[in-house]
Tab-separated table of C-alpha atoms in Angstrom:
chain	number	residue	atom	x	y	z
A	1	MET	CA	-24.961	75.205	80.467
A	2	ILE	CA	-21.893	73.274	81.402
A	3	ILE	CA	-23.005	70.351	79.389
A	4	ASN	CA	-23.047	72.496	76.259
A	5	ASN	CA	-19.456	73.544	76.848
A	6	CYS	CA	-18.200	69.969	77.268
A	7	VAL	CA	-15.832	68.863	74.552
A	8	THR	CA	-15.662	65.185	73.699
A	9	PRO	CA	-12.018	64.050	73.652
A	10	LYS	CA	-10.765	63.232	70.214
A	11	ASP	CA	-9.805	59.679	71.147
A	12	THR	CA	-13.377	58.885	72.220
A	13	GLN	CA	-14.944	59.862	68.915
A	14	PRO	CA	-16.531	56.760	67.344
A	15	ALA	CA	-14.770	55.550	64.230
A	16	PRO	CA	-16.849	55.765	61.060
A	17	LEU	CA	-18.404	52.472	60.064
A	18	PRO	CA	-16.842	50.920	56.957
A	19	SER	CA	-18.915	51.192	53.843
A	20	GLU	CA	-20.184	48.144	51.971
A	21	THR	CA	-17.627	48.913	49.267
A	22	ASP	CA	-14.802	48.905	51.843
A	23	ILE	CA	-15.970	45.555	53.232
A	24	VAL	CA	-16.166	43.969	49.780
A	25	SER	CA	-12.781	45.423	48.803
A	26	ASN	CA	-11.152	44.140	52.003
A	27	ASP	CA	-12.693	40.689	51.484
A	28	ILE	CA	-11.323	40.570	47.939
A	29	ASN	CA	-7.847	41.572	49.160
A	30	ILE	CA	-7.868	38.824	51.798
A	31	LYS	CA	-8.982	36.237	49.249
A	32	ASN	CA	-6.272	37.371	46.816
A	33	GLU	CA	-3.609	37.075	49.526
A	34	LEU	CA	-4.823	33.602	50.482
A	35	SER	CA	-4.921	32.545	46.841
A	36	LEU	CA	-1.339	33.742	46.293
A	37	LYS	CA	-0.181	31.978	49.461
A	38	HIS	CA	-1.964	28.819	48.323
A	39	LEU	CA	-0.126	28.837	44.984
A	40	GLU	CA	3.224	29.414	46.692
A	41	LEU	CA	2.673	26.502	49.069
A	42	LEU	CA	1.536	24.218	46.248
A	43	GLU	CA	4.795	24.782	44.396
A	44	GLU	CA	6.931	24.558	47.534
A	45	VAL	CA	5.448	21.162	48.414
A	46	ARG	CA	5.781	20.025	44.788
A	47	TYR	CA	9.483	20.921	44.869
A	48	LEU	CA	9.951	19.011	48.129
A	49	LEU	CA	8.204	15.951	46.701
A	50	LYS	CA	10.415	15.914	43.610
A	51	ASN	CA	13.603	16.488	45.595
A	52	TYR	CA	12.875	14.494	48.732
A	53	SER	CA	16.247	13.334	50.032
A	54	SER	CA	15.090	10.177	51.820
A	55	GLU	CA	12.286	7.704	51.052
A	56	PRO	CA	9.613	9.696	49.132
A	57	LEU	CA	6.856	7.420	50.458
A	58	ASP	CA	7.083	9.268	53.775
A	59	MET	CA	5.938	12.386	52.010
A	60	VAL	CA	3.311	10.568	49.939
A	61	ASP	CA	1.878	9.209	53.192
A	62	ALA	CA	1.801	12.703	54.677
A	63	LEU	CA	0.095	14.181	51.611
A	64	GLN	CA	-2.604	11.505	51.735
A	65	LYS	CA	-3.255	11.878	55.441
A	66	LEU	CA	-3.466	15.656	55.094
A	67	CYS	CA	-5.915	15.285	52.166
A	68	ILE	CA	-3.778	17.309	49.746
A	69	ASN	CA	-2.532	14.400	47.614
A	70	HIS	CA	-4.992	15.226	44.801
A	71	TYR	CA	-2.722	18.112	43.765
A	72	TYR	CA	0.177	15.749	43.120
A	73	GLU	CA	-1.374	12.721	41.419
A	74	ASP	CA	1.183	12.652	38.574
A	75	GLU	CA	4.180	12.872	40.900
A	76	ILE	CA	2.756	10.264	43.295
A	77	GLY	CA	1.827	7.955	40.425
A	78	LEU	CA	5.411	8.013	39.136
A	79	ILE	CA	6.843	7.343	42.604
A	80	LEU	CA	4.559	4.328	43.099
A	81	LYS	CA	5.235	2.951	39.631
A	82	LEU	CA	9.008	3.055	40.221
A	83	LEU	CA	8.647	1.545	43.691
A	84	TYR	CA	6.472	-1.305	42.431
A	85	ALA	CA	8.956	-2.041	39.649
A	86	ARG	CA	11.800	-2.217	42.195
A	87	MET	CA	9.850	-4.499	44.500
A	88	SER	CA	8.719	-6.750	41.636
A	89	ASN	CA	12.121	-7.085	39.972
A	90	ASN	CA	14.326	-7.245	43.026
A	91	GLY	CA	13.736	-10.200	45.288
A	92	ASP	CA	16.216	-8.784	47.791
A	93	TYR	CA	14.422	-5.428	48.058
A	94	LYS	CA	12.965	-6.168	51.474
A	95	HIS	CA	16.158	-7.549	53.016
A	96	ASP	CA	17.822	-4.164	53.532
A	97	LYS	CA	14.656	-2.330	54.518
A	98	SER	CA	13.320	-1.594	57.981
A	99	LEU	CA	9.940	-2.756	59.267
A	100	TYR	CA	8.645	0.775	58.779
A	101	GLU	CA	9.820	1.013	55.158
A	102	VAL	CA	8.434	-2.391	54.155
A	103	SER	CA	5.114	-1.796	55.930
A	104	LEU	CA	4.647	1.660	54.441
A	105	SER	CA	5.531	0.475	50.920
A	106	PHE	CA	3.140	-2.466	51.234
A	107	ARG	CA	0.236	-0.354	52.515
A	108	ILE	CA	0.455	2.495	50.044
A	109	LEU	CA	0.956	0.225	47.039
A	110	ARG	CA	-1.963	-1.999	48.026
A	111	GLN	CA	-4.346	0.846	48.729
A	112	GLU	CA	-3.490	2.326	45.324
A	113	GLY	CA	-4.311	-0.938	43.535
A	114	TYR	CA	-0.897	-2.607	43.237
A	115	TYR	CA	-0.724	-6.206	44.410
A	116	VAL	CA	2.148	-6.852	46.785
A	117	SER	CA	2.552	-10.249	48.426
A	118	ALA	CA	2.187	-10.383	52.196
A	119	ASP	CA	5.325	-12.532	52.181
A	120	VAL	CA	7.340	-9.301	52.375
A	121	PHE	CA	6.819	-9.549	56.152
A	122	ALA	CA	8.278	-13.064	56.438
A	123	ASP	CA	11.760	-11.686	57.168
A	124	PHE	CA	10.445	-10.139	60.382
A	125	LYS	CA	9.416	-13.504	61.800
A	126	GLN	CA	11.430	-16.079	63.727
A	127	LYS	CA	11.816	-19.738	62.840
A	128	ASP	CA	8.969	-20.607	65.217
A	129	GLY	CA	6.623	-18.392	63.186
A	130	LYS	CA	6.372	-15.591	65.729
A	131	PHE	CA	7.397	-12.012	65.017
A	132	LYS	CA	10.892	-11.117	66.192
A	133	GLU	CA	11.098	-9.695	69.695
A	134	GLU	CA	13.403	-6.838	68.668
A	135	ILE	CA	10.723	-5.182	66.536
A	136	ALA	CA	8.340	-5.106	69.514
A	137	GLN	CA	10.075	-1.874	70.625
A	138	ASP	CA	10.006	-0.205	67.190
A	139	VAL	CA	7.105	2.232	67.677
A	140	LYS	CA	7.231	3.724	64.205
A	141	GLY	CA	7.561	0.318	62.568
A	142	LEU	CA	4.732	-1.181	64.635
A	143	MET	CA	2.345	1.620	63.706
A	144	ALA	CA	3.168	1.145	60.023
A	145	LEU	CA	2.761	-2.634	60.368
A	146	TYR	CA	-0.642	-2.238	62.021
A	147	GLU	CA	-1.811	0.100	59.241
A	148	ALA	CA	-0.550	-2.365	56.614
A	149	SER	CA	-2.308	-5.303	58.276
A	150	GLN	CA	-5.685	-3.622	57.732
A	151	LEU	CA	-5.359	-4.339	53.998
A	152	SER	CA	-5.318	-8.107	54.383
A	153	LEU	CA	-7.087	-10.393	51.928
A	154	ASP	CA	-8.883	-13.624	52.786
A	155	GLY	CA	-6.429	-16.297	53.827
A	156	GLU	CA	-3.474	-13.987	54.517
A	157	ARG	CA	-2.680	-15.408	57.915
A	158	ILE	CA	0.569	-13.473	58.252
A	159	LEU	CA	-1.319	-10.153	58.156
A	160	GLU	CA	-3.806	-11.335	60.774
A	161	GLU	CA	-0.859	-12.234	62.989
A	162	ALA	CA	0.761	-8.877	62.184
A	163	SER	CA	-2.377	-7.059	63.322
A	164	ASP	CA	-2.520	-8.931	66.632
A	165	PHE	CA	1.212	-8.569	67.258
A	166	SER	CA	1.493	-4.861	66.404
A	167	SER	CA	-1.686	-3.784	68.217
A	168	GLY	CA	-0.720	-5.720	71.343
A	169	ALA	CA	2.818	-4.333	71.365
A	170	LEU	CA	1.607	-0.755	70.836
A	171	LYS	CA	-0.984	-0.984	73.615
A	172	ASP	CA	1.709	-2.239	75.985
A	173	MET	CA	4.039	0.617	75.024
A	174	VAL	CA	1.598	3.566	75.104
A	175	PRO	CA	1.876	4.200	78.894
A	176	SER	CA	5.672	4.553	78.633
A	177	LEU	CA	5.728	6.799	75.539
A	178	ASP	CA	6.018	10.567	75.606
A	179	LEU	CA	2.811	12.537	75.096
A	180	HIS	CA	3.350	13.125	71.372
A	181	GLN	CA	4.212	9.519	70.551
A	182	ALA	CA	1.383	8.204	72.729
A	183	MET	CA	-1.105	10.418	70.879
A	184	ILE	CA	0.083	9.164	67.473
A	185	ALA	CA	0.073	5.511	68.561
A	186	THR	CA	-3.411	5.795	70.071
A	187	ASN	CA	-4.756	7.496	66.944
A	188	THR	CA	-3.255	4.736	64.807
A	189	LEU	CA	-4.973	2.029	66.840
A	190	GLN	CA	-8.328	3.799	67.015
A	191	HIS	CA	-8.466	5.418	63.582
A	192	THR	CA	-6.545	3.516	60.911
A	193	TYR	CA	-6.220	5.328	57.594
A	194	GLN	CA	-8.202	2.661	55.730
A	195	ARG	CA	-11.124	2.559	58.160
A	196	THR	CA	-11.534	6.233	58.972
A	197	SER	CA	-12.611	9.187	56.873
A	198	SER	CA	-9.401	11.141	56.316
A	199	THR	CA	-11.449	14.348	56.156
A	200	PHE	CA	-12.367	14.010	59.818
A	201	MET	CA	-8.787	13.122	60.807
A	202	VAL	CA	-6.975	15.990	59.084
A	203	LYS	CA	-6.749	18.128	62.215
A	204	LYS	CA	-5.218	15.270	64.200
A	205	PHE	CA	-2.704	14.530	61.455
A	206	MET	CA	-1.785	18.227	61.370
A	207	LYS	CA	-0.389	17.830	64.878
A	208	VAL	CA	1.946	15.141	63.543
A	209	TYR	CA	3.246	17.335	60.702
A	210	THR	CA	3.243	20.690	62.515
A	211	GLY	CA	5.758	23.180	61.147
A	212	THR	CA	5.989	21.704	57.647
A	213	PRO	CA	4.872	23.346	54.383
A	214	MET	CA	2.517	20.375	53.920
A	215	CYS	CA	0.776	21.140	57.200
A	216	GLU	CA	0.537	24.821	56.309
A	217	LEU	CA	-1.022	23.942	52.950
A	218	ALA	CA	-3.474	21.544	54.609
A	219	GLN	CA	-4.426	24.209	57.152
A	220	LEU	CA	-5.055	26.725	54.399
A	221	GLU	CA	-7.119	24.142	52.513
A	222	LEU	CA	-9.176	23.336	55.575
A	223	THR	CA	-9.880	26.872	56.681
A	224	THR	CA	-10.549	28.408	53.299
A	225	LYS	CA	-11.265	26.235	50.294
A	226	VAL	CA	-12.775	23.140	51.902
A	227	GLN	CA	-14.872	24.849	54.553
A	228	SER	CA	-16.038	27.474	52.083
A	229	LEU	CA	-16.958	24.814	49.534
A	230	HIS	CA	-18.818	22.681	52.073
A	231	ARG	CA	-20.679	25.749	53.323
A	232	THR	CA	-21.728	26.616	49.774
A	233	GLU	CA	-22.842	23.048	49.100
A	234	LEU	CA	-24.862	22.935	52.309
A	235	GLU	CA	-26.534	26.216	51.373
A	236	GLN	CA	-27.533	24.732	48.007
A	237	ILE	CA	-28.887	21.594	49.681
A	238	SER	CA	-30.848	23.647	52.227
A	239	ARG	CA	-32.288	25.776	49.416
A	240	TRP	CA	-33.262	22.652	47.448
A	241	TRP	CA	-34.939	21.166	50.517
A	242	LYS	CA	-36.806	24.389	51.273
A	243	ASP	CA	-37.988	24.760	47.663
A	244	LEU	CA	-39.173	21.145	47.686
A	245	GLY	CA	-41.669	22.138	50.380
A	246	LEU	CA	-41.829	18.748	52.086
A	247	ALA	CA	-40.769	20.102	55.475
A	248	GLN	CA	-44.008	22.100	55.592
A	249	GLU	CA	-46.145	19.141	54.515
A	250	LEU	CA	-44.503	16.597	56.832
A	251	LYS	CA	-43.875	18.578	59.999
A	252	LEU	CA	-43.143	15.495	62.114
A	253	ALA	CA	-40.500	14.183	59.713
A	254	ARG	CA	-36.824	14.902	60.207
A	255	ASN	CA	-35.660	18.224	58.826
A	256	GLN	CA	-31.874	17.724	58.878
A	257	PRO	CA	-30.037	18.846	55.706
A	258	LEU	CA	-26.716	18.982	57.571
A	259	HIS	CA	-27.135	15.418	58.846
A	260	TRP	CA	-27.949	14.131	55.343
A	261	TYR	CA	-24.939	15.935	53.883
A	262	LEU	CA	-22.367	14.485	56.292
A	263	TRP	CA	-22.020	11.106	54.578
A	264	PRO	CA	-21.435	12.520	51.043
A	265	MET	CA	-19.021	15.065	52.522
A	266	ALA	CA	-17.031	12.324	54.271
A	267	SER	CA	-17.041	9.795	51.433
A	268	LEU	CA	-16.465	12.096	48.429
A	269	THR	CA	-13.482	14.110	49.627
A	270	ASP	CA	-12.121	15.289	46.275
A	271	LEU	CA	-12.836	19.010	45.927
A	272	SER	CA	-13.889	18.523	42.302
A	273	LEU	CA	-16.851	16.304	43.317
A	274	SER	CA	-19.046	19.144	44.548
A	275	GLU	CA	-21.985	18.348	42.280
A	276	GLN	CA	-21.812	14.661	43.210
A	277	ARG	CA	-21.940	15.467	46.936
A	278	ILE	CA	-25.025	17.605	46.427
A	279	GLU	CA	-26.776	15.029	44.241
A	280	LEU	CA	-25.986	12.161	46.618
A	281	THR	CA	-27.474	14.077	49.545
A	282	LYS	CA	-30.890	14.146	47.861
A	283	PRO	CA	-31.631	10.389	47.870
A	284	ILE	CA	-30.201	10.187	51.395
A	285	ALA	CA	-32.764	12.796	52.447
A	286	PHE	CA	-35.538	10.637	51.009
A	287	ILE	CA	-34.277	7.563	52.868
A	288	PHE	CA	-34.816	9.360	56.181
A	289	LEU	CA	-38.050	10.941	55.001
A	290	ILE	CA	-39.590	7.657	53.877
A	291	ASP	CA	-38.510	5.985	57.093
A	292	ASP	CA	-40.397	8.698	58.992
A	293	ILE	CA	-43.464	8.224	56.784
A	294	PHE	CA	-43.587	4.537	57.683
A	295	ASP	CA	-43.006	5.285	61.367
A	296	VAL	CA	-45.309	8.275	61.830
A	297	TYR	CA	-47.683	9.075	58.991
A	298	GLY	CA	-49.072	6.203	56.936
A	299	THR	CA	-51.739	3.666	57.825
A	300	LEU	CA	-51.097	0.076	56.796
A	301	ASP	CA	-53.450	0.366	53.806
A	302	GLN	CA	-51.822	3.609	52.669
A	303	LEU	CA	-48.340	2.145	52.980
A	304	VAL	CA	-49.312	-0.845	50.844
A	305	ILE	CA	-50.558	1.505	48.105
A	306	LEU	CA	-47.403	3.592	48.426
A	307	THR	CA	-45.170	0.515	48.170
A	308	GLN	CA	-46.975	-0.780	45.093
A	309	ALA	CA	-46.685	2.614	43.380
A	310	VAL	CA	-42.931	2.735	43.953
A	311	ASN	CA	-42.392	-0.869	42.862
A	312	ARG	CA	-44.270	-0.174	39.614
A	313	TRP	CA	-42.708	3.289	39.339
A	314	GLU	CA	-45.996	4.878	38.332
A	315	SER	CA	-47.967	7.681	39.944
A	316	ASN	CA	-51.559	6.839	38.946
A	317	SER	CA	-52.368	5.007	42.170
A	318	LEU	CA	-50.986	7.890	44.243
A	319	GLU	CA	-54.346	9.641	43.848
A	320	ARG	CA	-55.705	7.281	46.508
A	321	LEU	CA	-53.241	8.629	49.060
A	322	PRO	CA	-53.497	11.738	51.258
A	323	HIS	CA	-51.970	14.890	49.806
A	324	HIS	CA	-48.870	14.915	52.040
A	325	LEU	CA	-47.942	11.329	51.132
A	326	ARG	CA	-48.722	11.836	47.465
A	327	ILE	CA	-46.450	14.836	47.005
A	328	CYS	CA	-43.636	13.107	48.897
A	329	ILE	CA	-43.577	10.078	46.586
A	330	GLN	CA	-44.037	12.261	43.518
A	331	ALA	CA	-41.020	14.284	44.659
A	332	LEU	CA	-39.069	11.032	45.003
A	333	PHE	CA	-39.946	10.131	41.405
A	334	ASP	CA	-39.028	13.610	40.160
A	335	VAL	CA	-35.673	13.781	41.957
A	336	THR	CA	-34.681	10.269	40.833
A	337	ASN	CA	-35.553	11.058	37.219
A	338	GLU	CA	-33.698	14.370	37.426
A	339	ILE	CA	-30.527	12.687	38.699
A	340	SER	CA	-30.777	10.083	35.920
A	341	ASP	CA	-31.217	12.758	33.249
A	342	ASN	CA	-28.188	14.698	34.503
A	343	ILE	CA	-26.002	11.587	34.451
A	344	TYR	CA	-27.214	10.666	30.969
A	345	LYS	CA	-26.464	14.150	29.609
A	346	LYS	CA	-22.928	14.127	31.010
A	347	HIS	CA	-21.899	10.502	30.575
A	348	GLY	CA	-24.268	8.984	27.997
A	349	PHE	CA	-25.493	6.408	30.497
A	350	ASN	CA	-28.975	6.316	32.013
A	351	PRO	CA	-28.913	4.747	35.491
A	352	ILE	CA	-32.668	4.978	36.089
A	353	ASP	CA	-33.142	1.197	36.441
A	354	PHE	CA	-30.378	0.970	39.035
A	355	LEU	CA	-31.787	3.949	40.932
A	356	LYS	CA	-35.265	2.418	40.917
A	357	GLN	CA	-33.858	-0.734	42.459
A	358	SER	CA	-32.036	1.266	45.125
A	359	VAL	CA	-35.224	2.993	46.334
A	360	ARG	CA	-37.263	-0.194	46.489
A	361	MET	CA	-36.754	-0.573	50.198
A	362	PHE	CA	-40.473	-0.198	50.789
A	363	ASP	CA	-41.141	-3.940	50.868
A	364	HIS	CA	-38.736	-4.296	53.789
A	365	LEU	CA	-40.286	-1.316	55.566
A	366	ASN	CA	-43.743	-2.773	54.964
A	367	MET	CA	-42.729	-6.090	56.496
A	368	GLU	CA	-41.281	-4.273	59.483
A	369	MET	CA	-44.442	-2.186	59.841
A	370	HIS	CA	-46.726	-5.234	59.754
A	371	HIS	CA	-44.547	-6.848	62.386
A	372	HIS	CA	-44.730	-3.918	64.809
A	373	ARG	CA	-48.350	-2.847	64.314
C-alpha cells in the first residue's frame, strides 16, 4: 500500500520530550546564572554608590524607591551621618544648594530618623512670605519639595505652604511637559514615597531609572527573588488555611488567602521578614472570618456567648455553641497562643496579653449586630 511506503520527512519527526532530570538540570543552570548575575550587579551598584561623582543622595533615593536599599544599609548609613553632620555644623549649607538638593536632603534625613528643621526652606521664600516665582518652573525641585512636605510635623506652617505651592505648580505644568516628565510628576503627586507602598511602585520607578545597573538589579529582584519568595509564602499560608479546615466548616465565610496576605506583603517589604509576613497573615484571616461569623452565622445569643468566651480567654463556655462556631474560636485561641510561644522562644518576650487585647473586637461587633438586627 502506498501509505506503507510513505516516508516521514526528517524535519517533521517530533522531538523527544525532555526527561525530568533534564528539566531539573536546566532549572538549576538558570538559577545559577541568575544568582551569579545578581552578585555581579550587587557589587557593581555598591561600587557606584561608593564612587558616586555627584550628590550621593540621588543614588540613595533611587535605591530606596527601587526597594534594593536593604543591601547597602552600611553605605547609606555613613552617607546620611556625614550629610547630617554637615547640615548641623554648617549654617551656610543650604545657601549654595538648589531646591532639589535641599528638599531631597531634608526628606531622606527625616524619614531615616534625623531631625532637620523646616527652616531650611526659608531661603526659597520672598520677603512677603510666598515662595519665589523662579522656582515655580523647576520641575525636579518642585517634585522633591512636594515629597519633602509630606513629612511635616504639627505646626510646621512652611511645609504646609510648600505642599500647596509645589502641588499647584506641578499640576499647572503637567500639560506642557514631555511624556516622560509628565508621568514622573503625576506619579509624584498621586503616589508620594511616604504614603505609598514602595513594593507596588517599583515597576513605575523602574521606568525612571531605565538603563541603569540599579534598575537591572531591581528587575532581577522583582522577577526572581521577590516573586519566588512571595509565591512560596502564599503557598505556606494556603496550606495552613487548608489544614485548619475552617473553609469546610464555614462555607459562606470568605476563603481568600491571597487577599489576607496582601497587607503583610506590602507593609513588611524586607526579604528577611518572611516568617513575620506569614504569621501576620493568620490573625488578619481571623479578622475577616469573625466578621463573617457575626454577619452570616451566629444568632444574637450565640454571639454573646462567643464574645464572653473571647473576653475571658477561656474555652469552657464554647461547649454551648454549635460545632462550626466552636472550632473557629478554638482555632483563634490556638493560633494566638502559637504566635505568642514562637515570639517568646525567639525574643524572650511573651506578647499574649497584647494579642488578647487586639482580638477583643467582639464587643464592637456585638454592638453593631444589636443595632442592625
